[in-house]
Each structure stands twice: as structure tokens, then as C-alpha cells.
PDB file of C-alpha atoms and ligand atoms in Angstrom:
ATOM      1  CA  UNK Y1134     -76.632 -19.144  79.577  1.00 59.00           C
ATOM      2  CA  UNK Y1135     -77.363 -17.054  76.503  1.00 77.00           C
ATOM      3  CA  UNK Y1136     -80.120 -18.357  74.295  1.00 90.00           C
ATOM      4  CA  UNK Y1137     -80.659 -18.698  70.568  1.00 95.00           C
ATOM      5  CA  UNK Y1138     -77.027 -18.552  69.625  1.00 97.00           C
ATOM      6  CA  UNK Y1139     -75.867 -19.050  66.100  1.00 97.00           C
ATOM      7  CA  UNK Y1140     -73.117 -21.549  65.256  1.00 98.00           C
ATOM      8  CA  UNK Y1141     -71.397 -22.703  62.133  1.00 98.00           C
ATOM      9  CA  UNK Y1142     -69.469 -25.729  60.995  1.00 98.00           C
ATOM     10  CA  UNK Y1143     -67.070 -24.636  58.261  1.00 98.00           C
ATOM     11  CA  UNK Y1144     -65.229 -27.480  56.529  1.00 98.00           C
ATOM     12  CA  UNK Y1145     -63.078 -27.148  53.411  1.00 97.00           C
ATOM     13  CA  UNK Y1146     -63.978 -29.615  50.646  1.00 97.00           C
ATOM     14  CA  UNK Y1147     -60.364 -30.489  49.883  1.00 94.00           C
ATOM     15  CA  UNK Y1148     -60.493 -34.029  51.241  1.00 94.00           C
ATOM     16  CA  UNK Y1149     -62.681 -36.394  53.249  1.00 95.00           C
ATOM     17  CA  UNK Y1150     -63.923 -35.426  56.711  1.00 96.00           C
ATOM     18  CA  UNK Y1151     -62.292 -37.335  59.557  1.00 95.00           C
ATOM     19  CA  UNK Y1152     -63.008 -37.986  63.224  1.00 95.00           C
ATOM     20  CA  UNK Y1153     -61.744 -34.530  64.199  1.00 95.00           C
ATOM     21  CA  UNK Y1154     -64.352 -32.929  61.933  1.00 97.00           C
ATOM     22  CA  UNK Y1155     -67.000 -35.194  63.420  1.00 97.00           C
ATOM     23  CA  UNK Y1156     -66.091 -33.999  66.924  1.00 97.00           C
ATOM     24  CA  UNK Y1157     -66.289 -30.365  65.825  1.00 97.00           C
ATOM     25  CA  UNK Y1158     -69.634 -30.833  64.105  1.00 98.00           C
ATOM     26  CA  UNK Y1159     -71.048 -32.721  67.111  1.00 97.00           C
ATOM     27  CA  UNK Y1160     -69.987 -30.048  69.593  1.00 97.00           C
ATOM     28  CA  UNK Y1161     -71.452 -27.351  67.347  1.00 98.00           C
ATOM     29  CA  UNK Y1162     -74.698 -29.302  67.185  1.00 97.00           C
ATOM     30  CA  UNK Y1163     -74.783 -29.767  70.955  1.00 96.00           C
ATOM     31  CA  UNK Y1164     -74.117 -26.072  71.607  1.00 96.00           C
ATOM     32  CA  UNK Y1165     -76.867 -25.113  69.152  1.00 97.00           C
ATOM     33  CA  UNK Y1166     -79.275 -27.459  70.964  1.00 96.00           C
ATOM     34  CA  UNK Y1167     -78.232 -26.229  74.433  1.00 96.00           C
ATOM     35  CA  UNK Y1168     -78.941 -22.632  73.461  1.00 97.00           C
ATOM     36  CA  UNK Y1169     -81.974 -23.437  71.315  1.00 97.00           C
ATOM     37  CA  UNK Y1170     -79.928 -21.852  68.594  1.00 97.00           C
ATOM     38  CA  UNK Y1171     -79.106 -22.521  64.967  1.00 97.00           C
ATOM     39  CA  UNK Y1172     -76.371 -24.434  63.226  1.00 97.00           C
ATOM     40  CA  UNK Y1173     -75.230 -23.193  59.827  1.00 97.00           C
ATOM     41  CA  UNK Y1174     -72.949 -24.981  57.415  1.00 98.00           C
ATOM     42  CA  UNK Y1175     -70.350 -23.065  55.466  1.00 98.00           C
ATOM     43  CA  UNK Y1176     -68.274 -24.564  52.703  1.00 98.00           C
ATOM     44  CA  UNK Y1177     -64.811 -22.976  52.773  1.00 98.00           C
ATOM     45  CA  UNK Y1178     -63.770 -23.485  49.178  1.00 98.00           C
ATOM     46  CA  UNK Y1179     -61.768 -20.379  48.306  1.00 98.00           C
ATOM     47  CA  UNK Y1180     -58.882 -22.544  47.138  1.00 96.00           C
ATOM     48  CA  UNK Y1181     -60.517 -23.532  43.888  1.00 90.00           C
ATOM     49  CA  UNK Y1182     -57.450 -25.558  42.876  1.00 91.00           C
ATOM     50  CA  UNK Y1183     -57.778 -27.974  45.816  1.00 93.00           C
ATOM     51  CA  UNK Y1184     -61.515 -28.038  46.550  1.00 95.00           C
ATOM     52  CA  UNK Y1185     -63.689 -30.525  44.647  1.00 95.00           C
ATOM     53  CA  UNK Y1186     -67.458 -30.984  44.289  1.00 95.00           C
ATOM     54  CA  UNK Y1187     -67.142 -34.659  45.195  1.00 96.00           C
ATOM     55  CA  UNK Y1188     -65.639 -33.709  48.569  1.00 96.00           C
ATOM     56  CA  UNK Y1189     -68.494 -31.272  49.117  1.00 97.00           C
ATOM     57  CA  UNK Y1190     -71.021 -34.037  48.363  1.00 97.00           C
ATOM     58  CA  UNK Y1191     -69.188 -36.310  50.795  1.00 97.00           C
ATOM     59  CA  UNK Y1192     -69.423 -33.620  53.517  1.00 98.00           C
ATOM     60  CA  UNK Y1193     -73.217 -33.509  53.124  1.00 98.00           C
ATOM     61  CA  UNK Y1194     -73.399 -37.305  53.137  1.00 98.00           C
ATOM     62  CA  UNK Y1195     -71.189 -37.710  56.219  1.00 98.00           C
ATOM     63  CA  UNK Y1196     -73.006 -35.054  58.250  1.00 98.00           C
ATOM     64  CA  UNK Y1197     -76.385 -36.432  57.323  1.00 98.00           C
ATOM     65  CA  UNK Y1198     -75.270 -39.930  58.293  1.00 98.00           C
ATOM     66  CA  UNK Y1199     -73.996 -38.651  61.650  1.00 98.00           C
ATOM     67  CA  UNK Y1200     -77.402 -37.102  62.307  1.00 97.00           C
ATOM     68  CA  UNK Y1201     -76.220 -33.522  62.047  1.00 97.00           C
ATOM     69  CA  UNK Y1202     -78.696 -31.189  60.420  1.00 94.00           C
ATOM     70  CA  UNK Y1203     -77.963 -27.766  58.981  1.00 94.00           C
ATOM     71  CA  UNK Y1204     -79.841 -24.894  57.473  1.00 92.00           C
ATOM     72  CA  UNK Y1205     -80.007 -24.189  53.787  1.00 90.00           C
ATOM     73  CA  UNK Y1206     -78.933 -22.439  51.677  1.00 92.00           C
ATOM     74  CA  UNK Y1207     -75.386 -23.358  52.553  1.00 97.00           C
ATOM     75  CA  UNK Y1208     -72.928 -20.494  52.209  1.00 97.00           C
ATOM     76  CA  UNK Y1209     -70.229 -21.409  49.726  1.00 97.00           C
ATOM     77  CA  UNK Y1210     -67.277 -19.030  49.972  1.00 98.00           C
ATOM     78  CA  UNK Y1211     -66.331 -19.294  46.295  1.00 97.00           C
ATOM     79  CA  UNK Y1212     -69.641 -17.551  45.507  1.00 97.00           C
ATOM     80  CA  UNK Y1213     -68.779 -14.505  47.635  1.00 97.00           C
ATOM     81  CA  UNK Y1214     -65.404 -13.240  46.461  1.00 97.00           C
ATOM     82  CA  UNK Y1215     -66.924  -9.758  46.109  1.00 98.00           C
ATOM     83  CA  UNK Y1216     -67.646  -9.560  49.833  1.00 98.00           C
ATOM     84  CA  UNK Y1217     -63.997 -10.367  50.607  1.00 98.00           C
ATOM     85  CA  UNK Y1218     -62.798  -7.844  47.997  1.00 98.00           C
ATOM     86  CA  UNK Y1219     -64.883  -5.156  49.705  1.00 98.00           C
ATOM     87  CA  UNK Y1220     -63.354  -5.931  53.092  1.00 98.00           C
ATOM     88  CA  UNK Y1221     -59.890  -5.861  51.555  1.00 98.00           C
ATOM     89  CA  UNK Y1222     -60.616  -2.501  49.940  1.00 98.00           C
ATOM     90  CA  UNK Y1223     -61.618  -1.130  53.344  1.00 98.00           C
ATOM     91  CA  UNK Y1224     -58.322  -2.270  54.859  1.00 98.00           C
ATOM     92  CA  UNK Y1225     -56.475  -0.837  51.872  1.00 98.00           C
ATOM     93  CA  UNK Y1226     -58.220   2.506  52.355  1.00 98.00           C
ATOM     94  CA  UNK Y1227     -56.768   2.494  55.893  1.00 98.00           C
ATOM     95  CA  UNK Y1228     -53.276   2.013  54.372  1.00 98.00           C
ATOM     96  CA  UNK Y1229     -52.922  -1.336  56.065  1.00 98.00           C
ATOM     97  CA  UNK Y1230     -52.389  -3.477  52.981  1.00 98.00           C
ATOM     98  CA  UNK Y1231     -48.974  -4.088  51.433  1.00 97.00           C
ATOM     99  CA  UNK Y1232     -48.114  -5.796  48.172  1.00 97.00           C
ATOM    100  CA  UNK Y1233     -45.566  -8.581  48.187  1.00 97.00           C
ATOM    101  CA  UNK Y1234     -43.970 -10.563  45.416  1.00 97.00           C
ATOM    102  CA  UNK Y1235     -41.657 -13.121  47.034  1.00 97.00           C
ATOM    103  CA  UNK Y1236     -43.108 -16.618  46.741  1.00 95.00           C
ATOM    104  CA  UNK Y1237     -43.618 -18.957  49.669  1.00 93.00           C
ATOM    105  CA  UNK Y1238     -40.833 -21.113  48.311  1.00 95.00           C
ATOM    106  CA  UNK Y1239     -38.432 -18.157  48.196  1.00 97.00           C
ATOM    107  CA  UNK Y1240     -39.303 -17.249  51.769  1.00 97.00           C
ATOM    108  CA  UNK Y1241     -38.759 -20.855  52.856  1.00 96.00           C
ATOM    109  CA  UNK Y1242     -35.431 -21.035  51.050  1.00 96.00           C
ATOM    110  CA  UNK Y1243     -34.237 -17.745  52.531  1.00 95.00           C
ATOM    111  CA  UNK Y1244     -35.193 -19.015  55.995  1.00 95.00           C
ATOM    112  CA  UNK Y1245     -33.326 -22.286  55.402  1.00 95.00           C
ATOM    113  CA  UNK Y1246     -30.202 -20.400  54.234  1.00 94.00           C
ATOM    114  CA  UNK Y1247     -30.326 -18.134  57.271  1.00 94.00           C
ATOM    115  CA  UNK Y1248     -30.774 -21.107  59.606  1.00 93.00           C
ATOM    116  CA  UNK Y1249     -27.862 -22.924  57.933  1.00 95.00           C
ATOM    117  CA  UNK Y1250     -25.629 -19.977  58.670  1.00 95.00           C
ATOM    118  CA  UNK Y1251     -26.659 -19.954  62.322  1.00 95.00           C
ATOM    119  CA  UNK Y1252     -29.404 -17.308  62.176  1.00 92.00           C
ATOM    120  CA  UNK Y1253     -32.711 -18.978  63.009  1.00 91.00           C
ATOM    121  CA  UNK Y1254     -35.591 -17.298  61.217  1.00 94.00           C
ATOM    122  CA  UNK Y1255     -38.721 -16.465  63.223  1.00 95.00           C
ATOM    123  CA  UNK Y1256     -41.709 -18.683  62.470  1.00 97.00           C
ATOM    124  CA  UNK Y1257     -45.459 -18.188  62.732  1.00 97.00           C
ATOM    125  CA  UNK Y1258     -47.601 -20.345  65.062  1.00 97.00           C
ATOM    126  CA  UNK Y1259     -48.140 -22.832  62.207  1.00 95.00           C
ATOM    127  CA  UNK Y1260     -44.372 -23.198  61.807  1.00 95.00           C
ATOM    128  CA  UNK Y1261     -44.038 -21.275  58.519  1.00 96.00           C
ATOM    129  CA  UNK Y1262     -41.183 -18.757  58.274  1.00 96.00           C
ATOM    130  CA  UNK Y1263     -42.356 -15.182  58.813  1.00 97.00           C
ATOM    131  CA  UNK Y1264     -42.341 -12.888  55.800  1.00 97.00           C
ATOM    132  CA  UNK Y1265     -39.374 -10.529  56.210  1.00 94.00           C
ATOM    133  CA  UNK Y1266     -40.335  -8.099  53.429  1.00 96.00           C
ATOM    134  CA  UNK Y1267     -39.449  -8.565  49.783  1.00 97.00           C
ATOM    135  CA  UNK Y1268     -36.284  -6.488  50.147  1.00 96.00           C
ATOM    136  CA  UNK Y1269     -34.754  -9.072  52.487  1.00 94.00           C
ATOM    137  CA  UNK Y1270     -35.025 -11.732  49.773  1.00 95.00           C
ATOM    138  CA  UNK Y1271     -34.964 -10.074  46.343  1.00 97.00           C
ATOM    139  CA  UNK Y1272     -33.015  -7.238  44.804  1.00 97.00           C
ATOM    140  CA  UNK Y1273     -34.685  -3.967  44.046  1.00 97.00           C
ATOM    141  CA  UNK Y1274     -34.833  -4.375  40.268  1.00 98.00           C
ATOM    142  CA  UNK Y1275     -36.460  -7.793  40.569  1.00 98.00           C
ATOM    143  CA  UNK Y1276     -39.049  -6.466  43.012  1.00 98.00           C
ATOM    144  CA  UNK Y1277     -39.854  -3.637  40.622  1.00 97.00           C
ATOM    145  CA  UNK Y1278     -40.109  -5.998  37.675  1.00 98.00           C
ATOM    146  CA  UNK Y1279     -42.478  -8.345  39.490  1.00 97.00           C
ATOM    147  CA  UNK Y1280     -44.598  -5.498  40.812  1.00 96.00           C
ATOM    148  CA  UNK Y1281     -45.055  -4.402  37.241  1.00 97.00           C
ATOM    149  CA  UNK Y1282     -45.425  -7.731  35.454  1.00 97.00           C
ATOM    150  CA  UNK Y1283     -46.847 -10.270  37.888  1.00 96.00           C
ATOM    151  CA  UNK Y1284     -49.809 -10.723  40.178  1.00 95.00           C
ATOM    152  CA  UNK Y1285     -49.025  -9.899  43.790  1.00 96.00           C
ATOM    153  CA  UNK Y1286     -50.069 -11.189  47.161  1.00 97.00           C
ATOM    154  CA  UNK Y1287     -51.668  -8.631  49.461  1.00 98.00           C
ATOM    155  CA  UNK Y1288     -50.624  -8.694  53.094  1.00 98.00           C
ATOM    156  CA  UNK Y1289     -51.786  -6.993  56.248  1.00 98.00           C
ATOM    157  CA  UNK Y1290     -49.250  -4.574  57.684  1.00 98.00           C
ATOM    158  CA  UNK Y1291     -49.787  -6.046  61.125  1.00 98.00           C
ATOM    159  CA  UNK Y1292     -47.679  -3.512  63.040  1.00 98.00           C
ATOM    160  CA  UNK Y1293     -49.464  -0.601  61.379  1.00 98.00           C
ATOM    161  CA  UNK Y1294     -52.803  -2.279  62.088  1.00 98.00           C
ATOM    162  CA  UNK Y1295     -52.020  -2.544  65.795  1.00 98.00           C
ATOM    163  CA  UNK Y1296     -50.767   1.033  65.860  1.00 98.00           C
ATOM    164  CA  UNK Y1297     -54.018   2.169  64.284  1.00 98.00           C
ATOM    165  CA  UNK Y1298     -56.098   0.389  66.909  1.00 98.00           C
ATOM    166  CA  UNK Y1299     -53.936   1.727  69.717  1.00 97.00           C
ATOM    167  CA  UNK Y1300     -54.564  -1.342  71.850  1.00 95.00           C
ATOM    168  CA  UNK Y1301     -54.080  -5.057  71.577  1.00 97.00           C
ATOM    169  CA  UNK Y1302     -57.314  -6.831  70.676  1.00 98.00           C
ATOM    170  CA  UNK Y1303     -58.770  -9.539  72.934  1.00 98.00           C
ATOM    171  CA  UNK Y1304     -61.280 -12.319  72.493  1.00 98.00           C
ATOM    172  CA  UNK Y1305     -63.579 -14.270  74.764  1.00 98.00           C
ATOM    173  CA  UNK Y1306     -62.588 -17.912  74.976  1.00 98.00           C
ATOM    174  CA  UNK Y1307     -64.978 -20.419  76.486  1.00 96.00           C
ATOM    175  CA  UNK Y1308     -63.102 -23.602  75.570  1.00 95.00           C
ATOM    176  CA  UNK Y1309     -61.215 -25.805  78.035  1.00 88.00           C
ATOM    177  CA  UNK Y1310     -63.879 -25.469  80.692  1.00 86.00           C
ATOM    178  CA  UNK Y1311     -63.137 -21.819  81.441  1.00 90.00           C
ATOM    179  CA  UNK Y1312     -64.454 -18.452  80.438  1.00 95.00           C
ATOM    180  CA  UNK Y1313     -61.510 -16.185  79.825  1.00 97.00           C
ATOM    181  CA  UNK Y1314     -60.458 -13.065  78.027  1.00 98.00           C
ATOM    182  CA  UNK Y1315     -57.464 -13.790  75.831  1.00 98.00           C
ATOM    183  CA  UNK Y1316     -55.039 -11.100  74.740  1.00 98.00           C
ATOM    184  CA  UNK Y1317     -54.313 -11.608  71.051  1.00 98.00           C
ATOM    185  CA  UNK Y1318     -50.801 -11.912  69.673  1.00 98.00           C
ATOM    186  CA  UNK Y1319     -51.169 -10.918  66.008  1.00 98.00           C
ATOM    187  CA  UNK Y1320     -47.488 -10.022  65.653  1.00 98.00           C
ATOM    188  CA  UNK Y1321     -46.666 -13.702  66.018  1.00 98.00           C
ATOM    189  CA  UNK Y1322     -48.067 -14.090  62.477  1.00 98.00           C
ATOM    190  CA  UNK Y1323     -46.108 -11.215  60.934  1.00 98.00           C
ATOM    191  CA  UNK Y1324     -47.650  -9.641  57.839  1.00 98.00           C
ATOM    192  CA  UNK Y1325     -50.263 -12.283  57.032  1.00 98.00           C
ATOM    193  CA  UNK Y1326     -51.566 -12.818  53.532  1.00 98.00           C
ATOM    194  CA  UNK Y1327     -55.036 -11.321  52.975  1.00 98.00           C
ATOM    195  CA  UNK Y1328     -55.267 -12.208  49.299  1.00 98.00           C
ATOM    196  CA  UNK Y1329     -53.088 -14.650  47.422  1.00 95.00           C
ATOM    197  CA  UNK Y1330     -51.640 -14.072  43.984  1.00 93.00           C
ATOM    198  CA  UNK Y1331     -54.129 -16.433  42.414  1.00 92.00           C
ATOM    199  CA  UNK Y1332     -57.034 -16.146  44.892  1.00 96.00           C
ATOM    200  CA  UNK Y1333     -58.600 -12.765  45.751  1.00 95.00           C
ATOM    201  CA  UNK Y1334     -58.881 -13.585  49.461  1.00 98.00           C
ATOM    202  CA  UNK Y1335     -57.402 -15.759  52.195  1.00 98.00           C
ATOM    203  CA  UNK Y1336     -58.683 -18.032  54.944  1.00 98.00           C
ATOM    204  CA  UNK Y1337     -58.276 -15.300  57.594  1.00 98.00           C
ATOM    205  CA  UNK Y1338     -60.106 -12.604  55.676  1.00 98.00           C
ATOM    206  CA  UNK Y1339     -62.997 -14.713  54.453  1.00 98.00           C
ATOM    207  CA  UNK Y1340     -63.621 -16.443  57.781  1.00 98.00           C
ATOM    208  CA  UNK Y1341     -63.912 -13.100  59.553  1.00 98.00           C
ATOM    209  CA  UNK Y1342     -66.177 -11.565  56.913  1.00 98.00           C
ATOM    210  CA  UNK Y1343     -68.425 -14.640  56.871  1.00 98.00           C
ATOM    211  CA  UNK Y1344     -68.686 -15.092  60.630  1.00 98.00           C
ATOM    212  CA  UNK Y1345     -69.960 -11.505  60.764  1.00 98.00           C
ATOM    213  CA  UNK Y1346     -72.250 -11.790  57.728  1.00 98.00           C
ATOM    214  CA  UNK Y1347     -73.760 -15.009  59.056  1.00 97.00           C
ATOM    215  CA  UNK Y1348     -74.241 -13.506  62.519  1.00 97.00           C
ATOM    216  CA  UNK Y1349     -72.206 -16.198  64.278  1.00 98.00           C
ATOM    217  CA  UNK Y1350     -72.283 -15.815  68.071  1.00 98.00           C
ATOM    218  CA  UNK Y1351     -69.899 -18.583  69.003  1.00 98.00           C
ATOM    219  CA  UNK Y1352     -67.187 -20.145  66.876  1.00 98.00           C
ATOM    220  CA  UNK Y1353     -66.612 -23.779  67.832  1.00 98.00           C
ATOM    221  CA  UNK Y1354     -63.533 -25.252  66.189  1.00 98.00           C
ATOM    222  CA  UNK Y1355     -60.389 -27.258  66.872  1.00 96.00           C
ATOM    223  CA  UNK Y1356     -57.536 -26.066  69.014  1.00 96.00           C
ATOM    224  CA  UNK Y1357     -55.249 -25.984  65.953  1.00 95.00           C
ATOM    225  CA  UNK Y1358     -57.026 -22.757  64.977  1.00 97.00           C
ATOM    226  CA  UNK Y1359     -56.604 -21.111  68.400  1.00 98.00           C
ATOM    227  CA  UNK Y1360     -53.529 -19.059  67.325  1.00 98.00           C
ATOM    228  CA  UNK Y1361     -55.341 -17.861  64.177  1.00 98.00           C
ATOM    229  CA  UNK Y1362     -57.909 -16.166  66.429  1.00 98.00           C
ATOM    230  CA  UNK Y1363     -55.285 -13.483  67.136  1.00 98.00           C
ATOM    231  CA  UNK Y1364     -55.550 -12.398  63.513  1.00 98.00           C
ATOM    232  CA  UNK Y1365     -59.298 -12.869  63.380  1.00 98.00           C
ATOM    233  CA  UNK Y1366     -60.021 -10.555  66.282  1.00 98.00           C
ATOM    234  CA  UNK Y1367     -57.581  -7.973  64.911  1.00 98.00           C
ATOM    235  CA  UNK Y1368     -59.424  -7.986  61.565  1.00 98.00           C
ATOM    236  CA  UNK Y1369     -62.803  -7.785  63.333  1.00 98.00           C
ATOM    237  CA  UNK Y1370     -61.683  -4.664  65.203  1.00 98.00           C
ATOM    238  CA  UNK Y1371     -60.252  -3.027  62.097  1.00 98.00           C
ATOM    239  CA  UNK Y1372     -63.361  -3.751  60.044  1.00 98.00           C
ATOM    240  CA  UNK Y1373     -65.671  -2.934  62.972  1.00 98.00           C
ATOM    241  CA  UNK Y1374     -67.319  -6.332  62.801  1.00 98.00           C
ATOM    242  CA  UNK Y1375     -69.040  -7.956  65.768  1.00 97.00           C
ATOM    243  CA  UNK Y1376     -66.757 -10.360  67.613  1.00 97.00           C
ATOM    244  CA  UNK Y1377     -68.090 -13.857  68.300  1.00 98.00           C
ATOM    245  CA  UNK Y1378     -67.031 -15.867  71.339  1.00 98.00           C
ATOM    246  CA  UNK Y1379     -64.643 -18.713  70.633  1.00 98.00           C
ATOM    247  CA  UNK Y1380     -64.708 -22.248  71.945  1.00 97.00           C
ATOM    248  CA  UNK Y1381     -61.640 -24.158  70.822  1.00 98.00           C
ATOM    249  CA  UNK Y1382     -61.896 -27.846  71.509  1.00 96.00           C
ATOM    250  CA  UNK Y1383     -59.310 -30.583  71.901  1.00 94.00           C
ATOM    251  CA  UNK Y1384     -57.974 -32.295  68.819  1.00 93.00           C
ATOM    252  CA  UNK Y1385     -58.140 -35.971  68.048  1.00 92.00           C
ATOM    253  CA  UNK Y1386     -54.633 -37.285  67.514  1.00 88.00           C
ATOM    254  CA  UNK Y1387     -53.378 -40.328  65.665  1.00 84.00           C
ATOM    255  CA  UNK Y1388     -51.422 -43.145  67.334  1.00 81.00           C
ATOM    256  CA  UNK Y1389     -48.215 -41.147  66.949  1.00 82.00           C
ATOM    257  CA  UNK Y1390     -49.719 -38.096  68.640  1.00 84.00           C
ATOM    258  CA  UNK Y1391     -50.120 -36.135  65.407  1.00 85.00           C
ATOM    259  CA  UNK Y1392     -53.131 -34.148  64.288  1.00 84.00           C
ATOM    260  CA  UNK Y1393     -55.398 -36.157  61.978  1.00 85.00           C
ATOM    261  CA  UNK Y1394     -54.920 -35.488  58.320  1.00 79.00           C
ATOM    262  CA  UNK Y1395     -57.390 -35.706  55.472  1.00 77.00           C
ATOM    263  CA  UNK Y1396     -55.105 -38.173  53.729  1.00 73.00           C
ATOM    264  CA  UNK Y1397     -55.279 -40.867  56.427  1.00 73.00           C
ATOM    265  CA  UNK Y1398     -58.051 -43.158  55.242  1.00 70.00           C
ATOM    266  CA  UNK Y1399     -58.360 -45.044  58.548  1.00 72.00           C
ATOM    267  CA  UNK Y1400     -59.945 -42.057  60.259  1.00 85.00           C
ATOM    268  CA  UNK Y1401     -62.013 -40.804  57.317  1.00 93.00           C
ATOM    269  CA  UNK Y1402     -65.730 -40.889  58.072  1.00 96.00           C
ATOM    270  CA  UNK Y1403     -66.598 -42.341  54.658  1.00 95.00           C
ATOM    271  CA  UNK Y1404     -64.039 -45.154  54.996  1.00 93.00           C
ATOM    272  CA  UNK Y1405     -65.181 -45.932  58.529  1.00 95.00           C
ATOM    273  CA  UNK Y1406     -68.792 -46.087  57.330  1.00 96.00           C
ATOM    274  CA  UNK Y1407     -67.851 -48.400  54.467  1.00 95.00           C
ATOM    275  CA  UNK Y1408     -65.995 -50.611  56.937  1.00 94.00           C
ATOM    276  CA  UNK Y1409     -69.266 -50.987  58.856  1.00 96.00           C
ATOM    277  CA  UNK Y1410     -68.976 -48.353  61.619  1.00 96.00           C
ATOM    278  CA  UNK Y1411     -72.252 -46.892  62.923  1.00 97.00           C
ATOM    279  CA  UNK Y1412     -72.832 -43.228  63.823  1.00 97.00           C
ATOM    280  CA  UNK Y1413     -72.939 -44.275  67.486  1.00 96.00           C
ATOM    281  CA  UNK Y1414     -69.492 -45.828  67.139  1.00 96.00           C
ATOM    282  CA  UNK Y1415     -68.176 -42.658  65.530  1.00 96.00           C
ATOM    283  CA  UNK Y1416     -69.488 -40.595  68.434  1.00 95.00           C
ATOM    284  CA  UNK Y1417     -67.774 -42.983  70.814  1.00 94.00           C
ATOM    285  CA  UNK Y1418     -64.497 -42.884  68.881  1.00 93.00           C
ATOM    286  CA  UNK Y1419     -64.431 -39.073  69.033  1.00 94.00           C
ATOM    287  CA  UNK Y1420     -64.874 -39.204  72.809  1.00 91.00           C
ATOM    288  CA  UNK Y1421     -67.762 -36.777  72.361  1.00 90.00           C
ATOM    289  CA  UNK Y1422     -70.115 -38.493  74.820  1.00 81.00           C
ATOM    290  CA  UNK Y1423     -67.785 -38.559  77.765  1.00 69.00           C
ATOM    291  CA  UNK Y1424     -66.080 -35.225  77.500  1.00 62.00           C
ATOM    292  CA  UNK Y1425     -67.048 -31.714  78.246  1.00 57.00           C
ATOM    293  CA  UNK Y1426     -64.915 -30.313  75.431  1.00 49.00           C
TER     294      UNK Y1426
HETATM  295  N1  LIG A 900     -62.217 -24.379  56.981  1.00 67.51           N
HETATM  296  C1  LIG A 900     -61.397 -24.648  58.131  1.00 67.51           C
HETATM  297  C2  LIG A 900     -60.984 -26.104  58.147  1.00 67.51           C
HETATM  298  O1  LIG A 900     -61.606 -26.914  57.478  1.00 67.51           O
HETATM  299  C3  LIG A 900     -62.092 -24.338  59.436  1.00 67.51           C
HETATM  300  C4  LIG A 900     -62.230 -22.896  59.635  1.00 67.51           C
HETATM  301  C5  LIG A 900     -62.801 -22.444  60.963  1.00 67.51           C
HETATM  302  O2  LIG A 900     -63.522 -23.210  61.624  1.00 67.51           O
HETATM  303  O3  LIG A 900     -62.554 -21.301  61.307  1.00 67.51           O
HETATM  304  O4  LIG A 900     -60.045 -26.426  58.836  1.00 67.51           O
END
């Protein structure tokens, strides 16, 4: 097994950590120990409207309580917008970036109208309607007006990106007890947003830039992010960044079989602690001890 690997736990401070985060952090810690490696903490706070300092403080408190250590300084994404702008400029110089003006709501409404008239609209792996191009939603004059007067989202021209590479990217997946090469499916995401109107980057772009800058060897995260890896390995190839291995682990579900959400207090680590739970009980609740994730 390779030694001295570098891992990261990368929560967003937009709500309290829950049992699913605990499982992720614990597996990261175990992998770092197994490889005599390092565990870094990254605060993914590009969405400055939803991320709060009190949630960041709670992340530190919860991890510390669980017995998970991390190295300092912590990388906080909101302090590195320039690095993401540089990556975006490189993609733009390859002619792979398109401007778009239709809002998410307009795309959703267009998809709903199409579905109502019997034409189901393709959706991305997260269930959001794919962006069909501004021209499918807005008239030409309106597009021109918005391009001139309003901030725009920047999207990856995914088809052009694949054409430029000439082959479909792949990643190494070591989750689920196997070691496999996975063929990416970036087209399933359509033309993903690389920078939002109000934020000069996106989750996909910043995660890829940071995993490379922080020298991450193995990304350990929940299975909900498995489909996003198709975009991540495409961006890594385009930007010529080293590709980490990926280990996607099972998710913890609620009683109704749904993914845990930050708004459900009963599974929040802080609420569980206040109700008297011990770190050992949290480990047990996540199923961490008895699973090889
Ligand atoms: N910041 C993401 C989250 O909190 C995780 C990103 C990742 O691990 O790639 O869901």
C-alpha cells in the first residue's frame, strides 16, 4: 500500500456537521493513519451568502471533540478566489468557456413547461435540468441586453472540452472494496457552471484547483459526490493537474432512506453532543467501526 498519502476533509460551513460528515472525517483520518500520511482540513466557503463563521467554529469544535486532528493553517477557499480565476482564465484561453445569462429559475421553468407538454427535459445526476443554451429559453434581444448589462455565469463547453482532449477521461476509484478504473461521463452534466454570476468560481472548479494545490493523493468523500468526479477528472486533464485517487464511501441515510441534511437537528453532531452523546457513540452510530467503507 502506498505510504505517506495526503488526504483532506472539506466541509462547507453552511450548517452544522452531521453523522455523514463524521463518517467522512473518520475514514479520512483512518486512511491517513494507515498510510502514515497527513490529513488536511479545507473550508469550502465560496458561497459567501450561505457560509457563516459560527458554522466554521462549530466544525472545528465537532472535529476536535471527535478526536480528529488536522494541520494548520486551514485552507479557506474564500481567501483564494485569485487561484480559481487563474484556472478559469486558462480554460477561457482554450476557448472552452461560454457565457450564459438564463437564471436557474428560468431553466427550471422552461424544463417544467417542456415536461408539461410531454417533452421531458434531460437532467443532470443531481436532478437539475440541463442547461439547453440561452437561445432555447430567451429571445435574442434579451440575451444581448443581459450580456451587455448584467453579470453572467461562465460555463464549461463540455462537448468542446471532450473534443479537445480527444478521449474520455477516467479516474481510479478505490471505494466499495474494489480498485477500478472508472470512465467519466461529463456529458451527463451538460455545460456546468464554472463561475456563478455573483461568485467568481464554483464548487467543481475550486475543488479541483485546491486538491491539486494541496497535493491531495486520495479524495475520500460521500457517494453523493461520485457523479461529480466525472467533471473533476475532466477539469484535471484540461488544466494538466495531477489526478488523485477517489474513495467514495456509503452515505448515512435517515429513517426514510434519504440523505442526511444539515437542517435535521437530530443527526447534527453539536445537538447529539448536547444531548449527552459521547464520541464513541458517534463512531458507533456512523457504523465506522464495523465497516470497511
Ligand atoms: N464541500 C463539500 C461538502 O461539504 C465536499 C466537497 C468534496 O469533498 O469534494 O459537501
